[in-house]
């Protein structure tokens, strides 16, 4: 019935508990497919011992680390069950009855996806303490409004995780493998929701996620795709969005919150990984230019349109501007950015400044010369979405040449109402 997938890397402290939570299930109809990413600690010893005592446990040993996203893809190639779920090496199944309770729902409803409630635990020297639970109401989704389903799942279920149960034939039918083209659980599960014909939401805590032991939570992928998740949602949007603006705003905002956090982490110098989740280093110029690329697409513009252009532009451009202005003395770096940036470096240069206290702030006075350059910047196709225009139209912003303010307003109005990448 089940292919339980797991990836390990220096997981010896918590691994035994995770494996035992599967082995103690009253439902015995499962296999564990584990990929080890080249562990150098006692993880290998633990895995070999469990392989020896339980023939349902199969381990793929690697010398190099490909991360859990690619790891899931490789495990799926070996999976022979009807449904898959991902069990973190630092997490565990909530009770010995978990798989049996999920099985009862599958036999009754035959869904593509079974969503479950979860607990959030803190691990401390071998002891787990559940600090919070997320238990959704019981639901069966089949033919309802998919946009509304997205909103309800985002609100009530830990939806962007592969700890739930997904039919493997369904994943193969739509080419969802959590690495390419749907990178990770956010992208993969979003596409799965969009494609699913029937889903069940269980009102029980069946999984416990440990919040303080993740080895990858403090790093972000440098090459993360900011378009993929919204493209999955967009295929289920109704042609007529009248009366659905609030729902659209919520769904777009949930996706944007994650993407904005990634962009901010990159531009502000936080630790990075490649697509295999291995640590990498990038200089500030490359980080700045990468974030410009990540936010200059139709998907980001459309999400910002529904979720709030001004607030999200401030989050994105504010972080980029703070980093840019803070490094103004590093002339070589700034020169590299200015020579290669299509629009963002010029924008933060014209729209922000350093005040007398050394703080990086938005300008409240736009000179005639700066206003003319901003107009020219917004006319360029590289920023066809006019990201940041609202920040220059706030009530507290004054223009030496008032007509420039009106011109920028009219340009923004045209962008939103007639296209220019701002699809409605």
mmCIF file of C-alpha atoms in Angstrom:
data_model
loop_
_atom_site.group_PDB
_atom_site.id
_atom_site.type_symbol
_atom_site.label_atom_id
_atom_site.label_comp_id
_atom_site.label_asym_id
_atom_site.label_seq_id
_atom_site.Cartn_x
_atom_site.Cartn_y
_atom_site.Cartn_z
ATOM 1 C CA UNK A 1 0.000 0.000 0.000
ATOM 2 C CA UNK A 2 2.667 2.536 1.033
ATOM 3 C CA UNK A 3 6.121 3.548 -0.100
ATOM 4 C CA UNK A 4 7.498 5.606 2.753
ATOM 5 C CA UNK A 5 10.367 7.719 1.397
ATOM 6 C CA UNK A 6 13.202 9.110 3.497
ATOM 7 C CA UNK A 7 16.463 10.956 2.941
ATOM 8 C CA UNK A 8 19.244 10.875 5.527
ATOM 9 C CA UNK A 9 22.365 12.928 6.094
ATOM 10 C CA UNK A 10 24.099 12.864 9.470
ATOM 11 C CA UNK A 11 20.788 11.843 11.033
ATOM 12 C CA UNK A 12 21.984 9.277 13.561
ATOM 13 C CA UNK A 13 20.562 11.072 16.615
ATOM 14 C CA UNK A 14 16.934 10.963 15.455
ATOM 15 C CA UNK A 15 16.896 8.261 12.784
ATOM 16 C CA UNK A 16 16.052 5.313 15.035
ATOM 17 C CA UNK A 17 12.920 6.973 16.366
ATOM 18 C CA UNK A 18 11.717 7.774 12.830
ATOM 19 C CA UNK A 19 12.294 4.208 11.633
ATOM 20 C CA UNK A 20 10.679 2.678 14.707
ATOM 21 C CA UNK A 21 7.567 4.811 14.186
ATOM 22 C CA UNK A 22 7.121 3.009 10.850
ATOM 23 C CA UNK A 23 8.059 -0.447 12.086
ATOM 24 C CA UNK A 24 5.591 -0.263 14.981
ATOM 25 C CA UNK A 25 2.603 0.360 12.711
ATOM 26 C CA UNK A 26 -0.286 -2.067 13.102
ATOM 27 C CA UNK A 27 -0.686 -1.807 9.322
ATOM 28 C CA UNK A 28 2.279 -3.775 7.996
ATOM 29 C CA UNK A 29 1.681 -3.182 4.284
ATOM 30 C CA UNK A 30 4.529 -0.754 3.614
ATOM 31 C CA UNK A 31 8.100 -0.398 2.403
ATOM 32 C CA UNK A 32 10.721 2.158 3.421
ATOM 33 C CA UNK A 33 12.880 3.500 0.585
ATOM 34 C CA UNK A 34 15.755 5.505 2.031
ATOM 35 C CA UNK A 35 18.435 7.529 0.269
ATOM 36 C CA UNK A 36 21.535 8.390 2.275
ATOM 37 C CA UNK A 37 23.377 11.459 1.007
ATOM 38 C CA UNK A 38 26.891 10.401 1.928
ATOM 39 C CA UNK A 39 26.677 10.486 5.732
ATOM 40 C CA UNK A 40 29.988 10.278 7.579
ATOM 41 C CA UNK A 41 28.586 9.747 11.084
ATOM 42 C CA UNK A 42 26.826 6.768 12.667
ATOM 43 C CA UNK A 43 23.860 7.120 10.286
ATOM 44 C CA UNK A 44 25.250 4.348 8.067
ATOM 45 C CA UNK A 45 25.555 1.954 10.990
ATOM 46 C CA UNK A 46 21.954 2.603 12.014
ATOM 47 C CA UNK A 47 20.681 2.125 8.458
ATOM 48 C CA UNK A 48 22.576 -1.138 7.992
ATOM 49 C CA UNK A 49 21.225 -2.515 11.256
ATOM 50 C CA UNK A 50 17.612 -1.731 10.316
ATOM 51 C CA UNK A 51 18.125 -3.189 6.834
ATOM 52 C CA UNK A 52 19.341 -6.380 8.526
ATOM 53 C CA UNK A 53 16.367 -6.743 10.862
ATOM 54 C CA UNK A 54 13.570 -5.660 8.463
ATOM 55 C CA UNK A 55 13.480 -6.702 4.811
ATOM 56 C CA UNK A 56 10.963 -3.953 4.002
ATOM 57 C CA UNK A 57 13.672 -1.313 4.476
ATOM 58 C CA UNK A 58 15.732 -0.578 1.360
ATOM 59 C CA UNK A 59 18.603 1.918 1.402
ATOM 60 C CA UNK A 60 20.279 3.688 -1.509
ATOM 61 C CA UNK A 61 23.789 4.711 -0.459
ATOM 62 C CA UNK A 62 25.438 7.692 -2.151
ATOM 63 C CA UNK A 63 28.907 9.170 -1.799
ATOM 64 C CA UNK A 64 27.737 12.726 -2.526
ATOM 65 C CA UNK A 65 24.845 14.850 -1.306
ATOM 66 C CA UNK A 66 21.948 15.545 -3.677
ATOM 67 C CA UNK A 67 19.564 16.849 -1.007
ATOM 68 C CA UNK A 68 16.094 15.639 -0.115
ATOM 69 C CA UNK A 69 14.368 17.146 -3.167
ATOM 70 C CA UNK A 70 16.419 15.142 -5.666
ATOM 71 C CA UNK A 71 16.436 12.349 -3.095
ATOM 72 C CA UNK A 72 12.649 12.057 -3.246
ATOM 73 C CA UNK A 73 12.875 11.813 -7.028
ATOM 74 C CA UNK A 74 15.400 8.995 -6.815
ATOM 75 C CA UNK A 75 13.398 7.178 -4.144
ATOM 76 C CA UNK A 76 10.234 7.404 -6.238
ATOM 77 C CA UNK A 77 12.030 5.554 -9.039
ATOM 78 C CA UNK A 78 12.458 2.608 -6.660
ATOM 79 C CA UNK A 79 9.019 2.804 -5.029
ATOM 80 C CA UNK A 80 6.559 -0.042 -5.620
ATOM 81 C CA UNK A 81 3.661 1.044 -3.412
ATOM 82 C CA UNK A 82 0.322 2.589 -4.319
ATOM 83 C CA UNK A 83 0.787 5.714 -2.208
ATOM 84 C CA UNK A 84 3.916 7.605 -1.197
ATOM 85 C CA UNK A 85 4.623 9.783 1.799
ATOM 86 C CA UNK A 86 7.860 11.395 2.937
ATOM 87 C CA UNK A 87 9.067 10.715 6.465
ATOM 88 C CA UNK A 88 11.786 13.062 7.651
ATOM 89 C CA UNK A 89 14.679 11.366 9.418
ATOM 90 C CA UNK A 90 14.077 13.718 12.340
ATOM 91 C CA UNK A 91 10.267 13.330 12.353
ATOM 92 C CA UNK A 92 7.944 10.423 13.156
ATOM 93 C CA UNK A 93 4.493 8.969 12.542
ATOM 94 C CA UNK A 94 2.170 10.161 15.285
ATOM 95 C CA UNK A 95 0.835 6.806 16.473
ATOM 96 C CA UNK A 96 1.017 3.073 15.774
ATOM 97 C CA UNK A 97 -2.420 3.336 14.116
ATOM 98 C CA UNK A 98 -1.477 6.081 11.612
ATOM 99 C CA UNK A 99 -1.162 3.924 8.507
ATOM 100 C CA UNK A 100 -4.261 1.909 9.363
ATOM 101 C CA UNK A 101 -6.328 5.065 9.789
ATOM 102 C CA UNK A 102 -5.086 6.419 6.452
ATOM 103 C CA UNK A 103 -5.786 3.040 4.853
ATOM 104 C CA UNK A 104 -9.395 3.167 6.027
ATOM 105 C CA UNK A 105 -9.849 6.518 4.262
ATOM 106 C CA UNK A 106 -8.205 5.268 1.082
ATOM 107 C CA UNK A 107 -10.391 2.166 0.894
ATOM 108 C CA UNK A 108 -13.492 4.240 1.506
ATOM 109 C CA UNK A 109 -12.822 7.156 -0.876
ATOM 110 C CA UNK A 110 -9.959 6.198 -3.263
ATOM 111 C CA UNK A 111 -8.470 9.716 -3.358
ATOM 112 C CA UNK A 112 -5.448 11.053 -5.214
ATOM 113 C CA UNK A 113 -4.244 12.760 -2.025
ATOM 114 C CA UNK A 114 -4.890 12.174 1.675
ATOM 115 C CA UNK A 115 -4.119 15.207 3.833
ATOM 116 C CA UNK A 116 -3.615 14.734 7.556
ATOM 117 C CA UNK A 117 -3.220 16.849 10.637
ATOM 118 C CA UNK A 118 0.216 17.232 12.155
ATOM 119 C CA UNK A 119 2.004 18.132 15.333
ATOM 120 C CA UNK A 120 5.078 20.317 15.716
ATOM 121 C CA UNK A 121 7.625 18.999 18.189
ATOM 122 C CA UNK A 122 10.832 20.207 19.772
ATOM 123 C CA UNK A 123 13.649 17.665 20.147
ATOM 124 C CA UNK A 124 15.863 17.933 23.199
ATOM 125 C CA UNK A 125 18.499 15.291 23.895
ATOM 126 C CA UNK A 126 16.406 12.355 22.752
ATOM 127 C CA UNK A 127 13.078 13.666 24.039
ATOM 128 C CA UNK A 128 10.290 15.035 21.843
ATOM 129 C CA UNK A 129 7.836 17.625 23.142
ATOM 130 C CA UNK A 130 4.830 18.510 20.980
ATOM 131 C CA UNK A 131 4.448 22.283 21.196
ATOM 132 C CA UNK A 132 1.637 22.791 18.683
ATOM 133 C CA UNK A 133 -0.903 20.887 16.614
ATOM 134 C CA UNK A 134 -2.566 21.707 13.303
ATOM 135 C CA UNK A 135 -5.731 19.620 13.018
ATOM 136 C CA UNK A 136 -7.991 20.453 10.045
ATOM 137 C CA UNK A 137 -11.728 19.678 9.847
ATOM 138 C CA UNK A 138 -12.654 16.514 7.977
ATOM 139 C CA UNK A 139 -13.407 17.193 4.306
ATOM 140 C CA UNK A 140 -13.764 15.397 1.007
ATOM 141 C CA UNK A 141 -12.932 17.502 -2.048
ATOM 142 C CA UNK A 142 -14.034 16.347 -5.468
ATOM 143 C CA UNK A 143 -15.736 18.783 -7.842
ATOM 144 C CA UNK A 144 -15.639 22.030 -5.864
ATOM 145 C CA UNK A 145 -14.108 25.351 -6.931
ATOM 146 C CA UNK A 146 -10.361 24.639 -7.104
ATOM 147 C CA UNK A 147 -9.410 28.192 -6.130
ATOM 148 C CA UNK A 148 -11.483 27.872 -2.965
ATOM 149 C CA UNK A 149 -9.892 24.480 -2.278
ATOM 150 C CA UNK A 150 -6.446 26.068 -2.507
ATOM 151 C CA UNK A 151 -7.464 28.742 -0.022
ATOM 152 C CA UNK A 152 -8.941 26.238 2.445
ATOM 153 C CA UNK A 153 -5.966 23.875 2.281
ATOM 154 C CA UNK A 154 -3.493 26.735 2.685
ATOM 155 C CA UNK A 155 -5.380 27.920 5.731
ATOM 156 C CA UNK A 156 -6.151 24.618 7.456
ATOM 157 C CA UNK A 157 -3.512 22.077 6.356
ATOM 158 C CA UNK A 158 0.286 22.068 6.327
ATOM 159 C CA UNK A 159 -0.175 21.953 2.584
ATOM 160 C CA UNK A 160 3.341 22.588 1.243
ATOM 161 C CA UNK A 161 4.800 19.345 2.543
ATOM 162 C CA UNK A 162 5.157 15.785 1.254
ATOM 163 C CA UNK A 163 4.403 14.279 4.653
ATOM 164 C CA UNK A 164 0.893 13.574 3.309
ATOM 165 C CA UNK A 165 -0.172 10.587 1.172
ATOM 166 C CA UNK A 166 -0.170 10.878 -2.633
ATOM 167 C CA UNK A 167 -1.093 8.187 -5.148
ATOM 168 C CA UNK A 168 2.079 7.291 -7.068
ATOM 169 C CA UNK A 169 0.324 6.569 -10.381
ATOM 170 C CA UNK A 170 -1.230 10.024 -10.146
ATOM 171 C CA UNK A 171 2.200 11.622 -9.659
ATOM 172 C CA UNK A 172 3.597 9.730 -12.634
ATOM 173 C CA UNK A 173 0.609 10.674 -14.786
ATOM 174 C CA UNK A 174 1.370 14.366 -14.359
ATOM 175 C CA UNK A 175 5.151 14.149 -14.134
ATOM 176 C CA UNK A 176 5.421 15.361 -10.538
ATOM 177 C CA UNK A 177 8.608 14.123 -8.892
ATOM 178 C CA UNK A 178 9.506 17.018 -6.506
ATOM 179 C CA UNK A 179 12.730 17.894 -8.297
ATOM 180 C CA UNK A 180 12.146 18.704 -11.955
ATOM 181 C CA UNK A 181 10.093 20.549 -13.092
ATOM 182 C CA UNK A 182 8.320 20.844 -9.709
ATOM 183 C CA UNK A 183 11.168 21.623 -7.328
ATOM 184 C CA UNK A 184 10.446 20.535 -3.784
ATOM 185 C CA UNK A 185 7.283 20.163 -1.766
ATOM 186 C CA UNK A 186 5.879 23.689 -2.286
ATOM 187 C CA UNK A 187 5.934 23.367 -6.061
ATOM 188 C CA UNK A 188 5.162 19.646 -6.222
ATOM 189 C CA UNK A 189 2.206 19.666 -3.852
ATOM 190 C CA UNK A 190 0.779 22.830 -5.444
ATOM 191 C CA UNK A 191 0.738 21.110 -8.834
ATOM 192 C CA UNK A 192 -0.757 18.014 -7.200
ATOM 193 C CA UNK A 193 -3.635 20.060 -5.757
ATOM 194 C CA UNK A 194 -4.291 21.633 -9.141
ATOM 195 C CA UNK A 195 -4.408 18.212 -10.829
ATOM 196 C CA UNK A 196 -6.137 16.092 -8.183
ATOM 197 C CA UNK A 197 -9.597 14.767 -8.911
ATOM 198 C CA UNK A 198 -10.426 13.755 -5.349
ATOM 199 C CA UNK A 199 -8.802 14.569 -2.019
ATOM 200 C CA UNK A 200 -9.564 13.664 1.585
ATOM 201 C CA UNK A 201 -8.613 15.791 4.584
ATOM 202 C CA UNK A 202 -8.354 13.801 7.810
ATOM 203 C CA UNK A 203 -9.126 15.469 11.123
ATOM 204 C CA UNK A 204 -6.402 13.593 12.991
ATOM 205 C CA UNK A 205 -2.773 14.233 13.859
ATOM 206 C CA UNK A 206 -0.938 11.546 11.911
ATOM 207 C CA UNK A 207 2.530 13.098 11.576
ATOM 208 C CA UNK A 208 4.898 14.899 13.933
ATOM 209 C CA UNK A 209 7.331 17.399 12.435
ATOM 210 C CA UNK A 210 10.358 18.315 14.545
ATOM 211 C CA UNK A 211 10.994 22.042 14.236
ATOM 212 C CA UNK A 212 14.496 22.479 15.644
ATOM 213 C CA UNK A 213 16.529 19.750 13.929
ATOM 214 C CA UNK A 214 16.312 20.607 10.211
ATOM 215 C CA UNK A 215 19.708 20.810 8.513
ATOM 216 C CA UNK A 216 18.430 22.903 5.606
ATOM 217 C CA UNK A 217 15.898 25.323 7.112
ATOM 218 C CA UNK A 218 18.432 28.147 7.485
ATOM 219 C CA UNK A 219 19.531 28.093 3.828
ATOM 220 C CA UNK A 220 17.776 29.081 0.620
ATOM 221 C CA UNK A 221 18.181 27.800 -2.921
ATOM 222 C CA UNK A 222 19.958 30.390 -5.074
ATOM 223 C CA UNK A 223 18.216 29.193 -8.250
ATOM 224 C CA UNK A 224 14.686 28.924 -6.864
ATOM 225 C CA UNK A 225 11.971 29.365 -9.517
ATOM 226 C CA UNK A 226 9.554 32.168 -8.542
ATOM 227 C CA UNK A 227 7.127 31.359 -11.391
ATOM 228 C CA UNK A 228 6.453 27.631 -11.098
ATOM 229 C CA UNK A 229 4.069 27.572 -8.136
ATOM 230 C CA UNK A 230 1.839 30.355 -9.463
ATOM 231 C CA UNK A 231 1.716 28.701 -12.889
ATOM 232 C CA UNK A 232 0.211 25.628 -11.216
ATOM 233 C CA UNK A 233 -2.418 27.762 -9.478
ATOM 234 C CA UNK A 234 -3.118 29.857 -12.531
ATOM 235 C CA UNK A 235 -4.288 26.882 -14.568
ATOM 236 C CA UNK A 236 -7.291 26.483 -12.235
ATOM 237 C CA UNK A 237 -8.265 30.164 -11.978
ATOM 238 C CA UNK A 238 -11.736 30.979 -13.302
ATOM 239 C CA UNK A 239 -12.008 33.228 -16.347
ATOM 240 C CA UNK A 240 -14.321 35.519 -14.412
ATOM 241 C CA UNK A 241 -12.739 36.525 -11.108
ATOM 242 C CA UNK A 242 -15.618 38.741 -10.001
ATOM 243 C CA UNK A 243 -16.438 38.043 -6.375
ATOM 244 C CA UNK A 244 -13.251 36.010 -5.884
ATOM 245 C CA UNK A 245 -10.813 38.864 -5.268
ATOM 246 C CA UNK A 246 -10.498 38.147 -1.559
ATOM 247 C CA UNK A 247 -9.754 34.474 -2.155
ATOM 248 C CA UNK A 248 -7.273 35.306 -4.902
ATOM 249 C CA UNK A 249 -5.571 37.819 -2.639
ATOM 250 C CA UNK A 250 -5.167 35.221 0.108
ATOM 251 C CA UNK A 251 -3.816 32.482 -2.197
ATOM 252 C CA UNK A 252 -1.422 34.828 -4.009
ATOM 253 C CA UNK A 253 -0.243 36.255 -0.698
ATOM 254 C CA UNK A 254 0.524 32.831 0.763
ATOM 255 C CA UNK A 255 2.740 31.990 -2.211
ATOM 256 C CA UNK A 256 4.343 35.434 -2.248
ATOM 257 C CA UNK A 257 5.201 35.364 1.446
ATOM 258 C CA UNK A 258 7.466 32.392 0.834
ATOM 259 C CA UNK A 259 9.015 33.834 -2.335
ATOM 260 C CA UNK A 260 9.656 37.238 -0.786
ATOM 261 C CA UNK A 261 11.408 35.599 2.162
ATOM 262 C CA UNK A 262 13.660 33.702 -0.269
ATOM 263 C CA UNK A 263 14.494 36.863 -2.239
ATOM 264 C CA UNK A 264 15.200 38.828 0.930
ATOM 265 C CA UNK A 265 17.480 36.096 2.266
ATOM 266 C CA UNK A 266 19.452 36.028 -0.977
ATOM 267 C CA UNK A 267 19.957 39.777 -1.309
ATOM 268 C CA UNK A 268 20.688 40.319 2.394
ATOM 269 C CA UNK A 269 23.509 37.783 2.456
ATOM 270 C CA UNK A 270 21.939 34.741 4.123
ATOM 271 C CA UNK A 271 23.449 31.244 3.535
ATOM 272 C CA UNK A 272 22.720 29.680 0.133
ATOM 273 C CA UNK A 273 22.492 26.240 -1.438
ATOM 274 C CA UNK A 274 22.547 24.919 -4.975
ATOM 275 C CA UNK A 275 19.653 22.819 -6.309
ATOM 276 C CA UNK A 276 21.206 19.752 -4.637
ATOM 277 C CA UNK A 277 20.990 21.672 -1.328
ATOM 278 C CA UNK A 278 24.764 21.808 -0.922
ATOM 279 C CA UNK A 279 26.162 25.054 0.559
ATOM 280 C CA UNK A 280 27.436 27.580 -1.990
ATOM 281 C CA UNK A 281 28.827 31.110 -1.832
ATOM 282 C CA UNK A 282 27.814 34.046 -4.024
ATOM 283 C CA UNK A 283 29.036 37.635 -3.960
ATOM 284 C CA UNK A 284 26.669 40.532 -3.402
ATOM 285 C CA UNK A 285 26.640 41.622 -7.032
ATOM 286 C CA UNK A 286 25.540 38.178 -8.188
ATOM 287 C CA UNK A 287 22.937 38.015 -5.406
ATOM 288 C CA UNK A 288 21.491 41.409 -6.318
ATOM 289 C CA UNK A 289 21.250 40.591 -10.014
ATOM 290 C CA UNK A 290 19.720 37.189 -9.272
ATOM 291 C CA UNK A 291 16.946 38.735 -7.162
ATOM 292 C CA UNK A 292 16.225 41.254 -9.918
ATOM 293 C CA UNK A 293 15.775 38.323 -12.287
ATOM 294 C CA UNK A 294 13.569 36.475 -9.789
ATOM 295 C CA UNK A 295 11.079 39.338 -9.412
ATOM 296 C CA UNK A 296 10.972 40.577 -13.032
ATOM 297 C CA UNK A 297 8.469 38.114 -14.449
ATOM 298 C CA UNK A 298 4.757 37.986 -15.211
ATOM 299 C CA UNK A 299 3.971 35.536 -12.401
ATOM 300 C CA UNK A 300 5.431 37.786 -9.696
ATOM 301 C CA UNK A 301 3.626 40.802 -11.157
ATOM 302 C CA UNK A 302 0.300 39.011 -11.203
ATOM 303 C CA UNK A 303 0.655 37.704 -7.660
ATOM 304 C CA UNK A 304 1.573 41.186 -6.480
ATOM 305 C CA UNK A 305 -1.454 42.571 -8.307
ATOM 306 C CA UNK A 306 -3.789 40.293 -6.358
ATOM 307 C CA UNK A 307 -1.963 40.295 -3.019
ATOM 308 C CA UNK A 308 -0.969 43.968 -2.878
ATOM 309 C CA UNK A 309 1.576 45.533 -5.196
ATOM 310 C CA UNK A 310 2.715 48.300 -2.886
ATOM 311 C CA UNK A 311 3.391 46.232 0.224
ATOM 312 C CA UNK A 312 5.213 43.431 -1.574
ATOM 313 C CA UNK A 313 7.243 45.888 -3.667
ATOM 314 C CA UNK A 314 8.345 47.516 -0.435
ATOM 315 C CA UNK A 315 9.406 44.160 1.039
ATOM 316 C CA UNK A 316 11.350 43.179 -2.084
ATOM 317 C CA UNK A 317 12.865 46.485 -3.144
ATOM 318 C CA UNK A 318 13.390 47.679 0.403
ATOM 319 C CA UNK A 319 15.670 44.739 1.150
ATOM 320 C CA UNK A 320 17.534 45.196 -2.131
ATOM 321 C CA UNK A 321 17.883 48.935 -1.516
ATOM 322 C CA UNK A 322 19.210 48.523 2.012
ATOM 323 C CA UNK A 323 21.839 46.072 0.775
ATOM 324 C CA UNK A 324 22.730 48.283 -2.223
ATOM 325 C CA UNK A 325 23.078 51.533 -0.275
ATOM 326 C CA UNK A 326 24.951 49.849 2.561
ATOM 327 C CA UNK A 327 27.639 48.816 0.070
ATOM 328 C CA UNK A 328 27.962 52.118 -1.773
ATOM 329 C CA UNK A 329 31.606 52.435 -0.669
ATOM 330 C CA UNK A 330 32.490 49.159 -2.374
ATOM 331 C CA UNK A 331 32.836 50.817 -5.743
ATOM 332 C CA UNK A 332 33.871 47.734 -7.713
ATOM 333 C CA UNK A 333 30.816 45.788 -6.515
ATOM 334 C CA UNK A 334 28.408 48.653 -7.182
ATOM 335 C CA UNK A 335 29.929 49.252 -10.612
ATOM 336 C CA UNK A 336 29.392 45.583 -11.505
ATOM 337 C CA UNK A 337 25.765 45.823 -10.403
ATOM 338 C CA UNK A 338 25.090 49.090 -12.211
ATOM 339 C CA UNK A 339 26.608 47.799 -15.445
ATOM 340 C CA UNK A 340 24.542 44.592 -15.416
ATOM 341 C CA UNK A 341 21.286 45.533 -13.697
ATOM 342 C CA UNK A 342 18.371 46.042 -16.053
ATOM 343 C CA UNK A 343 16.384 48.347 -13.753
ATOM 344 C CA UNK A 344 16.550 47.573 -10.038
ATOM 345 C CA UNK A 345 19.876 49.222 -9.161
ATOM 346 C CA UNK A 346 18.797 52.443 -10.853
ATOM 347 C CA UNK A 347 15.451 52.361 -9.079
ATOM 348 C CA UNK A 348 16.844 51.951 -5.562
ATOM 349 C CA UNK A 349 19.482 54.586 -6.352
ATOM 350 C CA UNK A 350 16.814 57.106 -7.357
ATOM 351 C CA UNK A 351 14.079 56.173 -4.871
ATOM 352 C CA UNK A 352 16.137 55.621 -1.677
ATOM 353 C CA UNK A 353 18.770 57.484 0.278
ATOM 354 C CA UNK A 354 20.804 57.412 3.464
ATOM 355 C CA UNK A 355 19.509 59.831 6.096
ATOM 356 C CA UNK A 356 21.486 61.812 8.671
ATOM 357 C CA UNK A 357 21.337 58.854 11.097
ATOM 358 C CA UNK A 358 22.796 56.461 8.558
ATOM 359 C CA UNK A 359 19.461 54.699 7.979
ATOM 360 C CA UNK A 360 18.451 53.674 4.466
ATOM 361 C CA UNK A 361 15.037 55.234 3.788
ATOM 362 C CA UNK A 362 12.633 55.929 0.938
ATOM 363 C CA UNK A 363 12.852 59.452 -0.449
ATOM 364 C CA UNK A 364 9.990 61.838 0.256
ATOM 365 C CA UNK A 365 11.316 64.498 -2.130
ATOM 366 C CA UNK A 366 11.905 63.752 -5.817
ATOM 367 C CA UNK A 367 13.917 66.334 -7.686
ATOM 368 C CA UNK A 368 13.107 67.260 -11.259
ATOM 369 C CA UNK A 369 16.173 65.407 -12.546
ATOM 370 C CA UNK A 370 15.414 62.246 -10.538
ATOM 371 C CA UNK A 371 11.763 62.354 -11.541
ATOM 372 C CA UNK A 372 12.716 62.436 -15.205
ATOM 373 C CA UNK A 373 15.041 59.466 -14.779
ATOM 374 C CA UNK A 374 12.340 57.511 -12.941
ATOM 375 C CA UNK A 375 9.873 58.145 -15.773
ATOM 376 C CA UNK A 376 12.459 56.929 -18.278
ATOM 377 C CA UNK A 377 13.121 53.862 -16.116
ATOM 378 C CA UNK A 378 9.418 52.949 -16.034
ATOM 379 C CA UNK A 379 9.191 53.292 -19.814
ATOM 380 C CA UNK A 380 11.819 50.599 -20.319
ATOM 381 C CA UNK A 381 10.564 47.118 -21.161
ATOM 382 C CA UNK A 382 12.892 45.575 -18.548
ATOM 383 C CA UNK A 383 10.535 46.802 -15.813
ATOM 384 C CA UNK A 384 7.348 46.496 -17.814
ATOM 385 C CA UNK A 385 5.466 45.649 -14.608
ATOM 386 C CA UNK A 386 6.417 49.024 -13.023
ATOM 387 C CA UNK A 387 7.323 47.309 -9.770
ATOM 388 C CA UNK A 388 7.875 49.996 -7.160
ATOM 389 C CA UNK A 389 5.829 52.733 -8.840
ATOM 390 C CA UNK A 390 3.321 52.821 -5.976
ATOM 391 C CA UNK A 391 6.130 53.579 -3.542
ATOM 392 C CA UNK A 392 6.746 56.844 -5.407
ATOM 393 C CA UNK A 393 3.052 57.793 -5.382
ATOM 394 C CA UNK A 394 2.506 57.753 -1.636
ATOM 395 C CA UNK A 395 0.921 60.785 -0.054
ATOM 396 C CA UNK A 396 4.125 61.775 1.714
ATOM 397 C CA UNK A 397 6.199 61.876 -1.489
ATOM 398 C CA UNK A 398 6.548 65.327 -3.064
ATOM 399 C CA UNK A 399 7.823 66.109 -6.551
ATOM 400 C CA UNK A 400 9.647 69.220 -7.611
ATOM 401 C CA UNK A 401 7.831 68.818 -10.925
ATOM 402 C CA UNK A 402 4.246 67.775 -10.103
ATOM 403 C CA UNK A 403 3.548 66.660 -13.662
ATOM 404 C CA UNK A 404 6.104 63.881 -13.261
ATOM 405 C CA UNK A 405 4.056 62.410 -10.439
ATOM 406 C CA UNK A 406 0.952 62.455 -12.634
ATOM 407 C CA UNK A 407 2.876 60.901 -15.518
ATOM 408 C CA UNK A 408 4.050 57.996 -13.333
ATOM 409 C CA UNK A 409 0.497 57.526 -12.051
ATOM 410 C CA UNK A 410 -0.871 57.339 -15.601
ATOM 411 C CA UNK A 411 1.829 54.870 -16.617
ATOM 412 C CA UNK A 412 0.966 52.640 -13.669
ATOM 413 C CA UNK A 413 -2.735 52.862 -14.461
ATOM 414 C CA UNK A 414 -2.111 51.727 -18.029
ATOM 415 C CA UNK A 415 0.110 48.872 -16.835
ATOM 416 C CA UNK A 416 -2.561 47.531 -14.502
ATOM 417 C CA UNK A 417 -5.609 48.078 -16.685
ATOM 418 C CA UNK A 418 -4.316 47.226 -20.152
ATOM 419 C CA UNK A 419 -1.535 44.697 -19.682
ATOM 420 C CA UNK A 420 2.186 45.332 -19.708
ATOM 421 C CA UNK A 421 2.668 42.047 -17.877
ATOM 422 C CA UNK A 422 0.145 42.910 -15.163
ATOM 423 C CA UNK A 423 -2.425 40.309 -16.185
ATOM 424 C CA UNK A 424 -5.804 40.551 -14.491
#
